[in-house]
XYZ file of C-alpha atoms in Angstrom:
393
model
C 121.473 100.726 97.845
C 124.407 101.832 99.978
C 127.992 102.521 98.948
C 129.124 99.188 100.390
C 128.121 97.602 97.086
C 130.223 97.779 93.941
C 129.042 99.528 90.735
C 128.002 96.368 88.882
C 125.723 95.390 91.757
C 124.189 98.880 91.864
C 123.524 98.680 88.123
C 121.344 95.621 88.667
C 119.554 96.484 91.905
C 119.866 100.219 92.610
C 116.664 102.230 92.988
C 114.345 99.250 92.565
C 110.697 99.788 93.532
C 108.264 96.876 93.491
C 104.497 97.000 93.286
C 102.164 94.889 95.387
C 102.834 92.024 92.946
C 106.561 91.818 93.785
C 107.660 91.538 90.165
C 111.289 90.586 89.366
C 111.757 92.926 86.401
C 110.918 96.574 87.033
C 107.316 97.527 86.264
C 106.463 100.050 83.558
C 104.009 102.567 84.980
C 102.401 103.810 81.777
C 100.291 106.559 83.248
C 100.218 110.300 82.843
C 98.592 110.977 86.227
C 97.982 109.569 89.700
C 94.874 109.150 91.864
C 94.530 110.659 95.339
C 92.527 109.015 98.102
C 91.068 112.324 99.258
C 90.937 115.960 98.255
C 93.071 116.703 101.290
C 95.732 114.283 100.068
C 95.743 115.950 96.642
C 96.180 119.348 98.281
C 99.037 118.067 100.430
C 100.757 116.382 97.459
C 100.782 119.643 95.510
C 102.294 121.423 98.487
C 105.122 118.891 98.888
C 105.694 115.447 97.435
C 107.301 112.740 99.502
C 110.211 110.613 98.246
C 107.906 108.030 96.656
C 104.888 110.190 95.780
C 103.917 111.385 92.311
C 101.603 113.970 90.770
C 101.987 113.971 87.008
C 104.296 112.188 84.555
C 105.866 115.483 83.476
C 107.048 115.896 87.084
C 107.967 112.294 87.884
C 106.993 108.645 87.483
C 107.906 105.476 89.435
C 109.692 103.823 86.508
C 111.575 107.006 85.671
C 112.444 107.460 89.353
C 114.016 104.003 89.431
C 116.256 104.943 86.517
C 117.156 108.280 88.113
C 118.015 106.691 91.461
C 120.077 103.934 89.881
C 122.188 106.184 87.663
C 122.698 108.645 90.537
C 124.024 105.846 92.749
C 126.450 104.795 90.025
C 127.658 108.347 89.319
C 127.984 109.235 92.991
C 125.509 112.108 92.639
C 122.921 113.146 95.188
C 120.098 113.325 92.646
C 119.199 112.988 88.972
C 116.463 114.021 86.552
C 115.817 112.056 83.358
C 114.931 113.819 80.115
C 113.532 112.878 76.735
C 116.925 113.100 75.002
C 120.536 113.992 75.623
C 120.071 117.410 74.073
C 117.071 118.053 76.304
C 119.385 117.331 79.236
C 121.991 119.813 77.972
C 119.375 122.466 77.211
C 117.610 122.156 80.570
C 120.846 122.184 82.547
C 122.062 125.370 80.870
C 118.751 127.221 80.506
C 117.731 126.609 84.115
C 121.003 128.019 85.452
C 121.555 131.113 83.299
C 120.016 134.561 82.935
C 120.668 137.654 80.836
C 124.008 139.214 81.707
C 125.680 135.973 82.794
C 129.003 134.955 81.296
C 129.739 131.408 80.127
C 133.085 129.912 79.166
C 132.880 126.778 77.040
C 135.281 124.541 75.190
C 135.003 125.187 71.465
C 135.139 121.459 70.620
C 131.458 120.676 71.153
C 128.729 118.726 69.404
C 126.926 120.937 66.878
C 123.636 120.988 68.790
C 125.445 122.090 71.963
C 127.084 124.915 70.032
C 123.657 125.907 68.705
C 122.256 126.249 72.226
C 125.253 128.288 73.336
C 125.758 130.487 70.274
C 122.216 130.856 68.919
C 119.867 130.444 71.887
C 121.645 131.637 75.024
C 123.392 134.545 73.321
C 120.037 135.648 71.904
C 118.750 135.900 75.483
C 121.637 138.045 76.681
C 124.162 135.477 77.874
C 127.769 136.324 76.995
C 129.828 133.438 75.626
C 133.584 132.883 75.401
C 134.902 129.805 73.575
C 138.333 128.405 74.366
C 140.595 125.514 73.443
C 139.509 123.187 76.228
C 142.884 121.478 76.454
C 144.702 124.771 77.118
C 144.494 125.757 80.786
C 145.963 129.175 80.031
C 142.981 129.949 77.799
C 140.603 128.945 80.603
C 142.473 131.211 83.021
C 142.333 134.141 80.598
C 138.631 133.684 79.840
C 137.278 133.236 83.374
C 135.942 136.376 85.066
C 134.247 137.283 88.361
C 130.885 137.321 86.528
C 131.389 133.888 84.916
C 128.361 131.844 85.946
C 129.416 128.477 84.595
C 131.812 126.576 82.390
C 130.720 123.866 79.992
C 132.684 121.229 78.135
C 132.653 117.689 76.831
C 135.087 115.708 78.953
C 136.121 113.952 75.725
C 135.270 115.913 72.613
C 133.164 114.669 69.724
C 134.560 113.580 67.273
C 138.285 114.362 67.666
C 138.552 112.849 71.162
C 140.375 115.678 72.913
C 140.354 115.119 76.680
C 139.872 118.000 79.127
C 141.379 118.028 82.605
C 138.237 118.111 84.773
C 140.009 118.732 88.079
C 142.180 121.564 86.750
C 139.334 123.376 84.979
C 137.037 122.878 87.982
C 139.625 124.404 90.305
C 139.932 127.471 88.071
C 136.161 127.815 87.666
C 135.377 127.424 91.354
C 137.982 130.062 92.199
C 135.776 132.677 90.486
C 132.521 131.163 91.770
C 131.519 129.478 88.498
C 129.754 126.116 88.321
C 131.174 123.280 86.246
C 128.813 121.509 83.834
C 130.201 118.575 81.846
C 128.865 116.445 79.020
C 130.348 113.090 79.976
C 129.049 110.795 77.221
C 132.376 109.556 75.874
C 133.782 108.878 79.351
C 130.652 106.795 80.126
C 129.195 106.354 83.629
C 131.415 103.267 83.981
C 134.689 105.189 83.920
C 133.375 108.515 85.190
C 134.908 110.261 88.193
C 133.581 113.654 87.119
C 131.865 114.608 90.377
C 134.812 113.395 92.449
C 137.089 115.532 90.239
C 135.019 118.686 90.725
C 132.122 118.704 88.264
C 128.962 120.235 89.746
C 126.578 118.973 87.072
C 127.030 115.922 84.820
C 124.993 115.386 81.671
C 124.564 112.181 79.661
C 122.796 111.239 76.506
C 121.308 107.966 77.747
C 120.698 107.142 74.080
C 124.362 106.129 73.931
C 125.993 103.564 76.224
C 123.196 103.534 78.801
C 120.629 102.138 76.389
C 123.453 100.866 74.225
C 121.264 98.879 71.875
C 119.853 101.448 69.469
C 116.330 101.412 70.860
C 115.427 104.697 72.500
C 116.244 108.345 73.096
C 116.918 109.591 76.591
C 119.057 111.874 78.709
C 119.883 112.492 82.331
C 121.215 115.382 84.424
C 122.998 114.634 87.706
C 124.115 116.911 90.524
C 123.424 117.974 94.060
C 119.932 117.573 95.472
C 119.720 121.347 95.891
C 120.397 121.850 92.183
C 118.206 119.047 90.829
C 115.268 119.791 93.144
C 115.616 123.562 92.801
C 115.531 125.770 89.702
C 116.411 122.861 87.438
C 113.333 120.859 88.461
C 111.067 123.894 88.185
C 112.337 124.642 84.674
C 112.100 121.003 83.589
C 108.606 120.296 84.881
C 107.194 123.448 83.288
C 108.875 122.956 79.905
C 108.042 119.269 79.550
C 111.203 117.374 78.567
C 110.500 114.389 80.840
C 111.592 110.887 79.862
C 108.778 108.494 78.975
C 108.217 105.540 81.360
C 108.761 103.013 78.577
C 112.102 104.543 77.608
C 113.058 104.689 81.287
C 112.383 100.961 81.500
C 114.620 100.359 78.479
C 117.328 102.420 80.150
C 116.985 100.365 83.331
C 117.479 97.197 81.296
C 120.469 98.839 79.618
C 122.059 99.704 82.962
C 121.971 96.049 84.018
C 124.464 95.094 81.305
C 126.273 98.413 80.740
C 129.375 97.567 82.775
C 129.910 94.345 80.830
C 129.213 95.988 77.470
C 131.357 99.082 77.954
C 134.345 97.150 79.274
C 134.166 94.668 76.388
C 133.862 97.502 73.863
C 136.796 99.301 75.445
C 138.947 96.162 75.322
C 138.121 95.850 71.623
C 138.854 99.539 70.972
C 142.288 99.139 72.576
C 143.106 96.163 70.322
C 141.867 97.947 67.200
C 143.803 101.118 67.989
C 146.987 99.123 68.492
C 146.456 97.205 65.247
C 145.680 100.254 63.076
C 148.164 102.745 64.544
C 150.709 103.679 61.896
C 148.681 102.247 58.997
C 149.953 103.711 55.730
C 146.472 104.840 54.661
C 146.022 106.935 57.803
C 147.174 110.477 58.469
C 146.479 109.765 62.143
C 144.711 107.351 64.464
C 143.112 108.958 67.519
C 142.307 106.927 70.620
C 142.558 108.307 74.181
C 143.707 104.931 75.496
C 146.676 104.703 73.111
C 150.080 106.040 74.137
C 150.176 108.215 71.010
C 147.277 110.353 72.241
C 148.247 113.875 73.305
C 146.440 113.557 76.647
C 147.270 109.901 77.307
C 148.713 110.585 80.783
C 145.647 112.642 81.718
C 143.365 109.831 80.529
C 145.152 107.366 82.779
C 144.645 109.676 85.783
C 141.102 110.762 84.968
C 139.303 107.622 83.799
C 141.958 104.930 83.525
C 140.577 103.809 80.176
C 140.258 105.263 76.685
C 136.596 104.427 76.136
C 134.703 102.892 73.251
C 135.323 105.373 70.416
C 138.276 105.747 68.070
C 138.803 108.105 65.135
C 140.651 107.387 61.896
C 141.830 110.272 59.731
C 142.381 108.913 56.235
C 145.226 110.502 54.326
C 143.222 110.553 51.099
C 140.517 112.876 52.460
C 136.781 112.475 51.895
C 137.116 110.288 48.814
C 139.260 107.811 50.716
C 136.992 108.002 53.770
C 133.939 107.192 51.662
C 135.720 104.271 49.963
C 136.666 102.950 53.387
C 133.135 103.328 54.755
C 131.564 101.672 51.737
C 133.997 98.744 51.936
C 133.318 97.950 55.606
C 131.322 94.752 56.116
C 131.322 94.487 59.917
C 129.630 97.594 61.302
C 127.050 100.054 60.037
C 127.177 103.599 58.697
C 125.060 105.693 61.043
C 125.391 108.638 63.429
C 124.867 107.256 66.931
C 127.513 105.790 69.235
C 127.804 103.535 72.271
C 125.802 100.780 70.553
C 126.225 96.999 70.567
C 126.851 97.309 66.825
C 129.958 99.111 65.612
C 128.909 102.415 64.063
C 130.991 104.390 61.584
C 130.330 108.089 61.012
C 131.765 110.707 58.653
C 131.343 113.821 60.837
C 132.175 116.445 58.194
C 129.183 115.446 56.066
C 126.759 114.341 58.815
C 126.904 115.172 62.538
C 129.066 118.290 62.081
C 127.941 119.313 58.602
C 126.200 122.424 59.988
C 129.583 123.905 60.923
C 131.485 125.974 58.409
C 134.579 124.488 56.805
C 136.651 126.976 58.793
C 135.051 125.844 62.065
C 135.622 122.195 61.218
C 139.259 122.797 60.371
C 139.765 124.675 63.650
C 138.383 121.665 65.505
C 140.448 119.147 63.534
C 137.408 117.670 61.780
C 139.035 116.961 58.444
C 137.327 115.564 55.352
C 139.168 112.318 55.957
C 138.043 111.855 59.574
C 135.896 108.829 60.404
C 134.541 108.373 63.939
C 134.101 104.742 64.951
C 132.042 103.615 67.918
C 133.310 100.120 68.651
C 130.603 97.550 69.267
C 130.423 94.071 70.702
C 131.574 92.170 67.628
C 134.690 89.999 67.889
C 137.682 92.370 67.796
C 139.582 90.038 65.473
C 136.756 90.331 62.939
C 136.777 94.111 63.288
C 140.544 94.403 62.805
C 140.515 92.100 59.780
C 137.528 93.769 58.132
C 138.602 97.348 58.749
C 142.159 96.617 57.643
C 140.779 95.196 54.396
C 138.540 98.250 53.983
C 141.523 100.562 54.513
C 143.374 98.716 51.774
C 140.586 99.771 49.393
C 140.825 103.406 50.488
């Protein structure tokens, strides 16, 4: 589908392949292999596959290819490769690009599993790592070197919602020849301009807003065709992190409604942030789309919207946070985000519990912090229920 069509249209029709039966909904090709008409055709396929030819499900699959093509069209990327989970996407992107002796600069505010790959896996294999405050351009400038191979950061950090200036960091990184790899989950593909702003590689956990309904794991890596079809594809096909066809089909169904869902969730998040800002039980309310956010002006330039996640830092610490969580009626306590249901998470004791207390404090992950992924419930119900729960905190 060409660029003449708007994103919502691409989300419904992009990348569609139909079998001989001309089905309306995309077919699920549940097969691990493919049959060749002749031995000569098999030989030729292993030498070079055409744009709609397949060898083995670990390498590619028609249903998965539809998802890859559709998300690439939306993101404005030349190509994409879908993986079994978001962390598989992060791992494959980094591992396929780096070798012993390379230098990486990364924002310190990262999801715990991303930090594990950087600090425990890559460093073990001889990659040198420098962590910086991602919001401080002077720290990026000081850390970047001629041998820096890549920079890595979450465009909006999890869970404290710091926003990094993609264009500014990309300009600094490219000046020393480094590639820019971004985890763009919180920005969502709906509001993303990451490639336009200078990102070379964009990574998503498709488990989040892309599926958006709590059904399946998945991830996707997007970039130039040379990158996706080059070392990245070789690494991915040999290490086996491919997305299953059934999960790809779920992701395709998720893409059809993602624009509507994400915009509705964002509208609700804006209303909730406005209603809860300044609440006497809160030490702070964090929402990138609220004027009180430290990078509010950057958010307006970079995505135009604050996204679907807010964070509440309860003044009474963990005890107050737990009372609040246990009093909530509309929403669930879990550890995912980007779902149709509102999801409340206490990062210090769950998603970021593997960090030391010192690390959490450095990142602003206090004992009172609650991350809230706003769902599709009526925002008036959410404001009323969460205000009542705060009163009990």
